[in-house]
Amino acid sequence: MMCTFMCATSGLYGLLLYLVTCPATHVASLALPKNPLHTQVKVLFDSTNHWHRSIQYHPEQSERITACVTALQDYNAKALPNESGLHLDLIDYACEQPAAGTKNSEGTTHIPLSDDELAYARSILVKSHSEDYVSGFETRCRTSRKKRIDDGKSPLGFIGYVDDDTFLTTETYDVCLRATAAWIRGVDLVRTDPLATAMALTRPPGHHATKTLSNGFCIFNFAAAAAIHAVDLGLKVSILDWDVHYGQGVSNILQHVPQTRYVSMHQAPAFPYQGEKNEISGACGNILTIPLPPDSSWTNGYQAFFEKQVLPFVYSSGDDELDAPLWEPDIVIVCAGYDALLSDELASCSLTAADYGKMTQLLRDKIGHGRSPGGLAKPPSLLFGLEGGYQLKKDTQGGNLADAVVETVKALGFRSLV
């Protein structure tokens, strides 16, 4: 991808929200909103994610997270919960306490990941990849960091590129381990409450990382790890990937896991030059690829495929108009990449920021998210995790990454017609 870039609503909240993973001392800061009709959105981010960075310009940069958190802070400061239907909590999961007054520190809560959460995340990464794969990055990063310290240098240093697109620093392993733990925390946050949603604003992306290969900016596959964690809890999982690039890593890891489904709608041809047929594949018939031509927009391709193929594959009660087979997941994970924006330079599709809000609303309508179960089976939980999306310039046609993230979050409020 870098080479391409360089060349070209009622019900009560569940009372157990987050008690599974959150230390007791933090429960007070995660108190439920007073109005049980509102969607509670927990946005998780790492104020130390900039420790993974290139020494030259790279579109996959820490400013992506800063821009998104800043935009959500601004929205949260202006939006009235009784009008938006949202209670938005911005949670910094960095292991170090951010200094007062630093960027993105205002209006956020610091709830660091525990040692137990990090150790557990590593164990799930080993299941997603392998011990050799995980320990290889762990050893390379930490050995390099120790050598710098022994040499009297700053612990943070650039190691180099592992391929044309993907770089390492001495802190990359730990940044990615924390990101994995954040996606897992997100699963645990939402699985007990049908009105709660979580969004993991993490970097680098993860959906290209296969079981044995880092590529396309990605080191570890966070979505696959979150899915495996959910499966270990006895849950069925659907993953919806709307990043403009096919997440071949997710399909590679989960194609043999029958408790999961993965659907990707993406531009083709484009990196990684796979998934170029509209077909169901995988050993368990649980992978659906939907390629779209360049210049596809919401009204020219996206909407039709999203409504007619994506949504029935993500969730089907068995009596849908499209006669889709029964598939009712316990959780839906969205690989939320925002590089299909018209303004994004790493692809050629033409979505607007508002279109991501439309997809979010249609997804909620399909799975019944935000509605009281009314004595029936609980609707699937919903977790969003950031993948791609690189346009940071303001006032761009169709909006930028931060605009699209805000539109996604806004669509999680009171239900409305698209």
GROMACS .gro file of C-alpha atoms in nm:
model
  418
    1MET     CA    1   0.000   0.000   0.000
    2MET     CA    2   0.286   0.242   0.072
    3CYS     CA    3   0.432   0.181  -0.274
    4THR     CA    4   0.092   0.250  -0.429
    5PHE     CA    5   0.066   0.565  -0.220
    6MET     CA    6   0.406   0.688  -0.318
    7CYS     CA    7   0.335   0.628  -0.689
    8ALA     CA    8  -0.012   0.733  -0.727
    9THR     CA    9  -3.433   0.255   2.200
   10SER     CA   10  -3.555   0.133   2.538
   11GLY     CA   11  -3.441  -0.110   2.805
   12LEU     CA   12  -3.216  -0.108   3.109
   13TYR     CA   13  -2.843  -0.134   3.101
   14GLY     CA   14  -2.686  -0.458   3.220
   15LEU     CA   15  -2.540  -0.405   3.565
   16LEU     CA   16  -2.229  -0.607   3.496
   17LEU     CA   17  -2.080  -0.376   3.230
   18TYR     CA   18  -1.708  -0.424   3.229
   19LEU     CA   19  -1.682  -0.586   3.570
   20VAL     CA   20  -1.521  -0.887   3.401
   21THR     CA   21  -1.202  -0.709   3.305
   22CYS     CA   22  -1.198  -0.380   3.494
   23PRO     CA   23  -1.030  -0.359   3.836
   24ALA     CA   24  -1.273  -0.270   4.113
   25THR     CA   25  -1.099   0.062   4.170
   26HIS     CA   26  -1.201   0.170   3.820
   27VAL     CA   27  -1.567   0.073   3.833
   28ALA     CA   28  -1.677   0.413   3.962
   29SER     CA   29  -1.525   0.589   3.660
   30LEU     CA   30  -1.717   0.354   3.430
   31ALA     CA   31  -2.055   0.426   3.590
   32LEU     CA   32  -2.358   0.383   3.368
   33PRO     CA   33  -2.535   0.693   3.238
   34LYS     CA   34  -2.840   0.816   3.425
   35ASN     CA   35  -3.070   0.785   3.125
   36PRO     CA   36  -3.100   0.414   3.036
   37LEU     CA   37  -3.236   0.500   2.689
   38HIS     CA   38  -2.901   0.635   2.572
   39THR     CA   39  -2.633   0.435   2.397
   40GLN     CA   40  -2.313   0.432   2.594
   41VAL     CA   41  -2.012   0.444   2.362
   42LYS     CA   42  -1.673   0.363   2.509
   43VAL     CA   43  -1.391   0.490   2.287
   44LEU     CA   44  -1.055   0.334   2.372
   45PHE     CA   45  -0.728   0.496   2.265
   46ASP     CA   46  -0.360   0.493   2.356
   47SER     CA   47  -0.197   0.830   2.421
   48THR     CA   48   0.143   0.663   2.373
   49ASN     CA   49   0.068   0.513   2.031
   50HIS     CA   50   0.315   0.762   1.878
   51TRP     CA   51   0.597   0.540   2.004
   52HIS     CA   52   0.529   0.341   1.687
   53ARG     CA   53   0.633   0.586   1.414
   54SER     CA   54   0.852   0.613   1.107
   55ILE     CA   55   1.149   0.845   1.077
   56GLN     CA   56   1.016   0.970   0.742
   57TYR     CA   57   0.668   1.063   0.624
   58HIS     CA   58   0.431   0.770   0.637
   59PRO     CA   59   0.052   0.788   0.598
   60GLU     CA   60   0.011   0.548   0.891
   61GLN     CA   61   0.098   0.802   1.160
   62SER     CA   62   0.002   0.882   1.518
   63GLU     CA   63  -0.175   1.200   1.407
   64ARG     CA   64  -0.456   0.971   1.287
   65ILE     CA   65  -0.550   0.891   1.647
   66THR     CA   66  -0.496   1.247   1.767
   67ALA     CA   67  -0.729   1.382   1.500
   68CYS     CA   68  -1.004   1.131   1.579
   69VAL     CA   69  -0.990   1.182   1.955
   70THR     CA   70  -0.984   1.561   1.915
   71ALA     CA   71  -1.289   1.549   1.687
   72LEU     CA   72  -1.476   1.326   1.933
   73GLN     CA   73  -1.384   1.557   2.220
   74ASP     CA   74  -1.522   1.852   2.025
   75TYR     CA   75  -1.840   1.662   1.942
   76ASN     CA   76  -1.882   1.548   2.302
   77ALA     CA   77  -1.843   1.905   2.428
   78LYS     CA   78  -2.120   2.031   2.198
   79ALA     CA   79  -2.366   1.741   2.184
   80LEU     CA   80  -2.647   1.721   2.437
   81PRO     CA   81  -2.714   1.361   2.545
   82ASN     CA   82  -3.092   1.409   2.541
   83GLU     CA   83  -3.066   1.521   2.178
   84SER     CA   84  -2.794   1.286   2.055
   85GLY     CA   85  -2.896   0.978   2.252
   86LEU     CA   86  -2.531   0.921   2.335
   87HIS     CA   87  -2.311   0.905   2.639
   88LEU     CA   88  -1.958   0.912   2.498
   89ASP     CA   89  -1.667   0.808   2.719
   90LEU     CA   90  -1.311   0.857   2.593
   91ILE     CA   91  -1.079   0.615   2.770
   92ASP     CA   92  -0.701   0.633   2.747
   93TYR     CA   93  -0.567   0.282   2.808
   94ALA     CA   94  -0.196   0.376   2.798
   95CYS     CA   95   0.002   0.208   3.072
   96GLU     CA   96   0.162   0.541   3.165
   97GLN     CA   97  -0.035   0.830   3.315
   98PRO     CA   98  -0.049   1.110   3.055
   99ALA     CA   99   0.085   1.444   3.172
  100ALA     CA  100  -0.176   1.706   3.251
  101GLY     CA  101  -0.236   1.943   2.962
  102THR     CA  102  -0.104   1.708   2.695
  103LYS     CA  103  -0.294   1.668   2.370
  104ASN     CA  104  -0.617   1.467   2.412
  105SER     CA  105  -0.585   1.459   2.792
  106GLU     CA  106  -0.885   1.687   2.854
  107GLY     CA  107  -1.224   1.521   2.885
  108THR     CA  108  -1.080   1.170   2.894
  109THR     CA  109  -1.045   0.902   3.159
  110HIS     CA  110  -0.721   0.714   3.211
  111ILE     CA  111  -0.785   0.345   3.274
  112PRO     CA  112  -0.455   0.169   3.203
  113LEU     CA  113  -0.437  -0.188   3.085
  114SER     CA  114  -0.338  -0.424   3.363
  115ASP     CA  115  -0.052  -0.673   3.348
  116ASP     CA  116  -0.312  -0.950   3.344
  117GLU     CA  117  -0.488  -0.795   3.043
  118LEU     CA  118  -0.159  -0.767   2.855
  119ALA     CA  119  -0.055  -1.123   2.939
  120TYR     CA  120  -0.394  -1.251   2.827
  121ALA     CA  121  -0.373  -1.050   2.504
  122ARG     CA  122  -0.039  -1.210   2.430
  123SER     CA  123  -0.188  -1.557   2.479
  124ILE     CA  124  -0.465  -1.474   2.230
  125LEU     CA  125  -0.210  -1.341   1.980
  126VAL     CA  126  -0.028  -1.673   2.001
  127LYS     CA  127  -0.355  -1.845   1.910
  128SER     CA  128  -0.413  -1.601   1.624
  129HIS     CA  129  -0.058  -1.627   1.491
  130SER     CA  130   0.197  -1.853   1.662
  131GLU     CA  131   0.444  -1.840   1.949
  132ASP     CA  132   0.734  -1.804   1.707
  133TYR     CA  133   0.563  -1.518   1.522
  134VAL     CA  134   0.475  -1.324   1.837
  135SER     CA  135   0.803  -1.384   2.018
  136GLY     CA  136   0.995  -1.286   1.704
  137PHE     CA  137   0.860  -0.930   1.717
  138GLU     CA  138   0.877  -0.921   2.095
  139THR     CA  139   1.244  -1.020   2.098
  140ARG     CA  140   1.345  -0.794   1.810
  141CYS     CA  141   1.184  -0.483   1.961
  142ARG     CA  142   1.285  -0.538   2.322
  143THR     CA  143   1.640  -0.647   2.241
  144SER     CA  144   1.688  -0.334   2.033
  145ARG     CA  145   1.547  -0.119   2.312
  146LYS     CA  146   1.781  -0.278   2.570
  147LYS     CA  147   2.079  -0.220   2.347
  148ARG     CA  148   1.993   0.148   2.312
  149ILE     CA  149   1.962   0.180   2.688
  150ASP     CA  150   2.294   0.000   2.738
  151ASP     CA  151   2.449   0.242   2.490
  152GLY     CA  152   2.320   0.540   2.684
  153LYS     CA  153   2.056   0.629   2.426
  154SER     CA  154   1.684   0.696   2.452
  155PRO     CA  155   1.489   0.368   2.469
  156LEU     CA  156   1.276   0.475   2.171
  157GLY     CA  157   1.446   0.415   1.840
  158PHE     CA  158   1.364   0.326   1.481
  159ILE     CA  159   1.452  -0.031   1.384
  160GLY     CA  160   1.357  -0.034   1.016
  161TYR     CA  161   1.113  -0.172   0.763
  162VAL     CA  162   1.011  -0.537   0.764
  163ASP     CA  163   0.869  -0.491   0.411
  164ASP     CA  164   0.804  -0.203   0.173
  165ASP     CA  165   0.512  -0.081   0.384
  166THR     CA  166   0.557  -0.190   0.744
  167PHE     CA  167   0.805  -0.049   0.995
  168LEU     CA  168   0.922  -0.126   1.346
  169THR     CA  169   1.046   0.079   1.639
  170THR     CA  170   1.171  -0.044   1.972
  171GLU     CA  171   0.816   0.012   2.107
  172THR     CA  172   0.614  -0.140   1.821
  173TYR     CA  173   0.558  -0.474   1.992
  174ASP     CA  174   0.423  -0.313   2.307
  175VAL     CA  175   0.205  -0.062   2.118
  176CYS     CA  176   0.055  -0.353   1.923
  177LEU     CA  177   0.015  -0.567   2.235
  178ARG     CA  178  -0.178  -0.285   2.402
  179ALA     CA  179  -0.391  -0.244   2.088
  180THR     CA  180  -0.476  -0.615   2.098
  181ALA     CA  181  -0.574  -0.586   2.464
  182ALA     CA  182  -0.792  -0.284   2.380
  183TRP     CA  183  -0.994  -0.478   2.119
  184ILE     CA  184  -1.033  -0.761   2.371
  185ARG     CA  185  -1.140  -0.513   2.640
  186GLY     CA  186  -1.390  -0.381   2.389
  187VAL     CA  187  -1.545  -0.727   2.350
  188ASP     CA  188  -1.581  -0.756   2.726
  189LEU     CA  189  -1.728  -0.407   2.757
  190VAL     CA  190  -2.015  -0.470   2.518
  191ARG     CA  191  -2.101  -0.836   2.562
  192THR     CA  192  -2.316  -0.787   2.875
  193ASP     CA  193  -2.511  -0.482   2.758
  194PRO     CA  194  -2.732  -0.463   2.446
  195LEU     CA  195  -2.720  -0.082   2.446
  196ALA     CA  196  -2.345  -0.040   2.487
  197THR     CA  197  -2.095  -0.004   2.204
  198ALA     CA  198  -1.718   0.020   2.204
  199MET     CA  199  -1.472   0.163   1.956
  200ALA     CA  200  -1.102   0.079   1.968
  201LEU     CA  201  -0.910   0.366   1.808
  202THR     CA  202  -0.585   0.176   1.764
  203ARG     CA  203  -0.290   0.179   1.531
  204PRO     CA  204  -0.122   0.041   1.330
  205PRO     CA  205  -0.403  -0.137   1.142
  206GLY     CA  206  -0.418  -0.514   1.178
  207HIS     CA  207  -0.648  -0.677   0.922
  208HIS     CA  208  -0.374  -0.754   0.664
  209ALA     CA  209  -0.157  -0.950   0.910
  210THR     CA  210  -0.193  -1.321   0.834
  211LYS     CA  211  -0.109  -1.605   1.066
  212THR     CA  212   0.257  -1.591   0.959
  213LEU     CA  213   0.311  -1.264   0.771
  214SER     CA  214   0.309  -0.894   0.859
  215ASN     CA  215   0.223  -0.667   0.565
  216GLY     CA  216   0.028  -0.359   0.461
  217PHE     CA  217   0.127  -0.159   0.773
  218CYS     CA  218  -0.002  -0.447   0.993
  219ILE     CA  219   0.192  -0.647   1.256
  220PHE     CA  220  -0.075  -0.830   1.460
  221ASN     CA  221  -0.435  -0.901   1.360
  222PHE     CA  222  -0.648  -0.733   1.626
  223ALA     CA  223  -0.986  -0.823   1.475
  224ALA     CA  224  -0.898  -1.192   1.454
  225ALA     CA  225  -0.766  -1.184   1.810
  226ALA     CA  226  -1.087  -1.022   1.936
  227ALA     CA  227  -1.291  -1.283   1.751
  228ILE     CA  228  -1.088  -1.572   1.895
  229HIS     CA  229  -1.132  -1.426   2.243
  230ALA     CA  230  -1.508  -1.409   2.186
  231VAL     CA  231  -1.517  -1.766   2.055
  232ASP     CA  232  -1.329  -1.880   2.365
  233LEU     CA  233  -1.613  -1.724   2.565
  234GLY     CA  234  -1.860  -1.942   2.374
  235LEU     CA  235  -1.982  -1.664   2.142
  236LYS     CA  236  -2.057  -1.659   1.770
  237VAL     CA  237  -1.891  -1.373   1.583
  238SER     CA  238  -1.953  -1.181   1.263
  239ILE     CA  239  -1.684  -0.947   1.131
  240LEU     CA  240  -1.779  -0.676   0.884
  241ASP     CA  241  -1.480  -0.517   0.712
  242TRP     CA  242  -1.556  -0.192   0.528
  243ASP     CA  243  -1.193  -0.088   0.487
  244VAL     CA  244  -1.125  -0.017   0.119
  245HIS     CA  245  -0.859  -0.291   0.115
  246TYR     CA  246  -0.937  -0.660   0.157
  247GLY     CA  247  -0.841  -0.789   0.501
  248GLN     CA  248  -0.684  -1.109   0.378
  249GLY     CA  249  -0.528  -1.163   0.720
  250VAL     CA  250  -0.862  -1.197   0.895
  251SER     CA  251  -0.986  -1.452   0.642
  252ASN     CA  252  -0.655  -1.639   0.659
  253ILE     CA  253  -0.679  -1.678   1.037
  254LEU     CA  254  -1.054  -1.739   1.075
  255GLN     CA  255  -1.137  -1.950   0.769
  256HIS     CA  256  -1.114  -2.266   0.982
  257VAL     CA  257  -1.315  -2.126   1.276
  258PRO     CA  258  -1.682  -2.220   1.218
  259GLN     CA  259  -1.810  -1.996   1.499
  260THR     CA  260  -1.707  -1.692   1.294
  261ARG     CA  261  -1.806  -1.518   0.973
  262TYR     CA  262  -1.608  -1.256   0.787
  263VAL     CA  263  -1.733  -1.032   0.506
  264SER     CA  264  -1.523  -0.772   0.329
  265MET     CA  265  -1.637  -0.518   0.071
  266HIS     CA  266  -1.333  -0.359  -0.086
  267GLN     CA  267  -1.187  -0.202  -0.398
  268ALA     CA  268  -1.046  -0.435  -0.660
  269PRO     CA  269  -0.795  -0.426  -0.806
  270ALA     CA  270  -0.606  -0.286  -0.509
  271PHE     CA  271  -0.366  -0.405  -0.240
  272PRO     CA  272  -0.338  -0.691  -0.142
  273TYR     CA  273  -0.462  -0.805  -0.486
  274GLN     CA  274  -0.670  -1.085  -0.338
  275GLY     CA  275  -1.044  -1.129  -0.283
  276GLU     CA  276  -1.115  -1.023  -0.639
  277LYS     CA  277  -1.420  -1.251  -0.686
  278ASN     CA  278  -1.764  -1.205  -0.535
  279GLU     CA  279  -1.781  -1.541  -0.363
  280ILE     CA  280  -1.819  -1.734  -0.042
  281SER     CA  281  -1.506  -1.932   0.046
  282GLY     CA  282  -1.314  -2.077   0.339
  283ALA     CA  283  -1.304  -2.428   0.478
  284CYS     CA  284  -1.620  -2.350   0.676
  285GLY     CA  285  -1.790  -2.143   0.407
  286ASN     CA  286  -1.756  -1.845   0.641
  287ILE     CA  287  -1.571  -1.593   0.421
  288LEU     CA  288  -1.753  -1.357   0.182
  289THR     CA  289  -1.559  -1.125  -0.048
  290ILE     CA  290  -1.731  -0.843  -0.234
  291PRO     CA  291  -1.496  -0.659  -0.471
  292LEU     CA  292  -1.599  -0.315  -0.594
  293PRO     CA  293  -1.450  -0.127  -0.889
  294PRO     CA  294  -1.261   0.200  -0.845
  295ASP     CA  295  -1.480   0.511  -0.818
  296SER     CA  296  -1.758   0.317  -0.647
  297SER     CA  297  -1.977   0.546  -0.436
  298TRP     CA  298  -2.265   0.492  -0.194
  299THR     CA  299  -2.528   0.514  -0.467
  300ASN     CA  300  -2.310   0.348  -0.728
  301GLY     CA  301  -2.229   0.007  -0.582
  302TYR     CA  302  -2.186   0.033  -0.205
  303GLN     CA  303  -2.547   0.065  -0.093
  304ALA     CA  304  -2.678  -0.221  -0.306
  305PHE     CA  305  -2.405  -0.465  -0.205
  306PHE     CA  306  -2.423  -0.357   0.160
  307GLU     CA  307  -2.797  -0.415   0.186
  308LYS     CA  308  -2.828  -0.723  -0.035
  309GLN     CA  309  -2.513  -0.920   0.051
  310VAL     CA  310  -2.321  -0.779   0.346
  311LEU     CA  311  -2.601  -0.744   0.601
  312PRO     CA  312  -2.765  -1.087   0.539
  313PHE     CA  313  -2.423  -1.253   0.575
  314VAL     CA  314  -2.353  -1.066   0.900
  315TYR     CA  315  -2.692  -1.150   1.051
  316SER     CA  316  -2.991  -1.353   0.939
  317SER     CA  317  -3.286  -1.471   1.143
  318GLY     CA  318  -3.358  -1.730   0.874
  319ASP     CA  319  -3.677  -1.564   0.755
  320ASP     CA  320  -3.525  -1.273   0.568
  321GLU     CA  321  -3.663  -1.166   0.233
  322LEU     CA  322  -3.338  -1.280   0.074
  323ASP     CA  323  -3.381  -1.633   0.214
  324ALA     CA  324  -3.040  -1.621   0.382
  325PRO     CA  325  -2.960  -1.917   0.609
  326LEU     CA  326  -2.994  -1.870   0.984
  327TRP     CA  327  -2.695  -1.695   1.139
  328GLU     CA  328  -2.743  -1.502   1.461
  329PRO     CA  329  -2.407  -1.395   1.606
  330ASP     CA  330  -2.359  -1.284   1.964
  331ILE     CA  331  -2.127  -1.002   1.862
  332VAL     CA  332  -2.055  -0.808   1.545
  333ILE     CA  333  -1.705  -0.665   1.506
  334VAL     CA  334  -1.655  -0.394   1.248
  335CYS     CA  335  -1.311  -0.355   1.091
  336ALA     CA  336  -1.370   0.016   1.051
  337GLY     CA  337  -1.132   0.141   0.789
  338TYR     CA  338  -1.208   0.484   0.644
  339ASP     CA  339  -0.987   0.480   0.335
  340ALA     CA  340  -1.280   0.443   0.094
  341LEU     CA  341  -1.335   0.816   0.142
  342LEU     CA  342  -1.328   1.021  -0.176
  343SER     CA  343  -1.048   1.229  -0.023
  344ASP     CA  344  -0.824   0.936   0.075
  345GLU     CA  345  -0.515   0.903  -0.142
  346LEU     CA  346  -0.451   0.533  -0.084
  347ALA     CA  347  -0.748   0.416  -0.290
  348SER     CA  348  -0.998   0.532  -0.551
  349CYS     CA  349  -1.346   0.488  -0.405
  350SER     CA  350  -1.581   0.779  -0.342
  351LEU     CA  351  -1.759   0.746  -0.008
  352THR     CA  352  -1.832   1.047   0.211
  353ALA     CA  353  -1.807   1.068   0.588
  354ALA     CA  354  -2.187   1.065   0.608
  355ASP     CA  355  -2.195   0.731   0.423
  356TYR     CA  356  -2.022   0.563   0.717
  357GLY     CA  357  -2.300   0.689   0.939
  358LYS     CA  358  -2.551   0.535   0.697
  359MET     CA  359  -2.374   0.197   0.708
  360THR     CA  360  -2.364   0.209   1.087
  361GLN     CA  361  -2.737   0.286   1.109
  362LEU     CA  362  -2.828   0.014   0.859
  363LEU     CA  363  -2.616  -0.236   1.053
  364ARG     CA  364  -2.788  -0.141   1.380
  365ASP     CA  365  -3.128  -0.174   1.217
  366LYS     CA  366  -3.040  -0.518   1.083
  367ILE     CA  367  -2.913  -0.667   1.407
  368GLY     CA  368  -3.159  -0.485   1.635
  369HIS     CA  369  -2.883  -0.301   1.819
  370GLY     CA  370  -3.009  -0.028   2.050
  371ARG     CA  371  -3.350  -0.191   2.098
  372SER     CA  372  -3.466  -0.363   2.411
  373PRO     CA  373  -3.467  -0.742   2.361
  374GLY     CA  374  -3.823  -0.741   2.502
  375GLY     CA  375  -3.784  -1.088   2.649
  376LEU     CA  376  -3.642  -1.231   2.328
  377ALA     CA  377  -3.281  -1.321   2.258
  378LYS     CA  378  -3.041  -1.035   2.326
  379PRO     CA  379  -2.939  -0.850   2.010
  380PRO     CA  380  -2.574  -0.890   1.905
  381SER     CA  381  -2.319  -0.669   2.073
  382LEU     CA  382  -2.130  -0.421   1.857
  383LEU     CA  383  -1.759  -0.335   1.853
  384PHE     CA  384  -1.579  -0.106   1.610
  385GLY     CA  385  -1.202  -0.113   1.562
  386LEU     CA  386  -1.001   0.129   1.351
  387GLU     CA  387  -0.820  -0.013   1.051
  388GLY     CA  388  -0.722   0.219   0.762
  389GLY     CA  389  -0.811   0.579   0.686
  390TYR     CA  390  -0.536   0.831   0.621
  391GLN     CA  391  -0.684   1.162   0.508
  392LEU     CA  392  -0.624   1.417   0.784
  393LYS     CA  393  -0.659   1.744   0.594
  394LYS     CA  394  -0.956   1.955   0.696
  395ASP     CA  395  -1.229   2.075   0.462
  396THR     CA  396  -1.168   1.799   0.209
  397GLN     CA  397  -1.446   1.700  -0.029
  398GLY     CA  398  -1.656   1.430   0.138
  399GLY     CA  399  -1.477   1.465   0.470
  400ASN     CA  400  -1.166   1.321   0.634
  401LEU     CA  401  -1.089   1.035   0.871
  402ALA     CA  402  -1.199   1.221   1.184
  403ASP     CA  403  -1.523   1.334   1.017
  404ALA     CA  404  -1.606   0.974   0.926
  405VAL     CA  405  -1.534   0.847   1.279
  406VAL     CA  406  -1.764   1.114   1.425
  407GLU     CA  407  -2.040   1.020   1.178
  408THR     CA  408  -2.004   0.657   1.283
  409VAL     CA  409  -2.038   0.747   1.651
  410LYS     CA  410  -2.331   0.984   1.588
  411ALA     CA  411  -2.519   0.701   1.418
  412LEU     CA  412  -2.500   0.504   1.743
  413GLY     CA  413  -2.735   0.751   1.914
  414PHE     CA  414  -3.111   0.768   1.888
  415ARG     CA  415  -3.244   0.556   1.607
  416SER     CA  416  -3.343   0.752   1.299
  417LEU     CA  417  -3.427   0.695   0.936
  418VAL     CA  418  -3.127   0.689   0.703
   0.00000   0.00000   0.00000
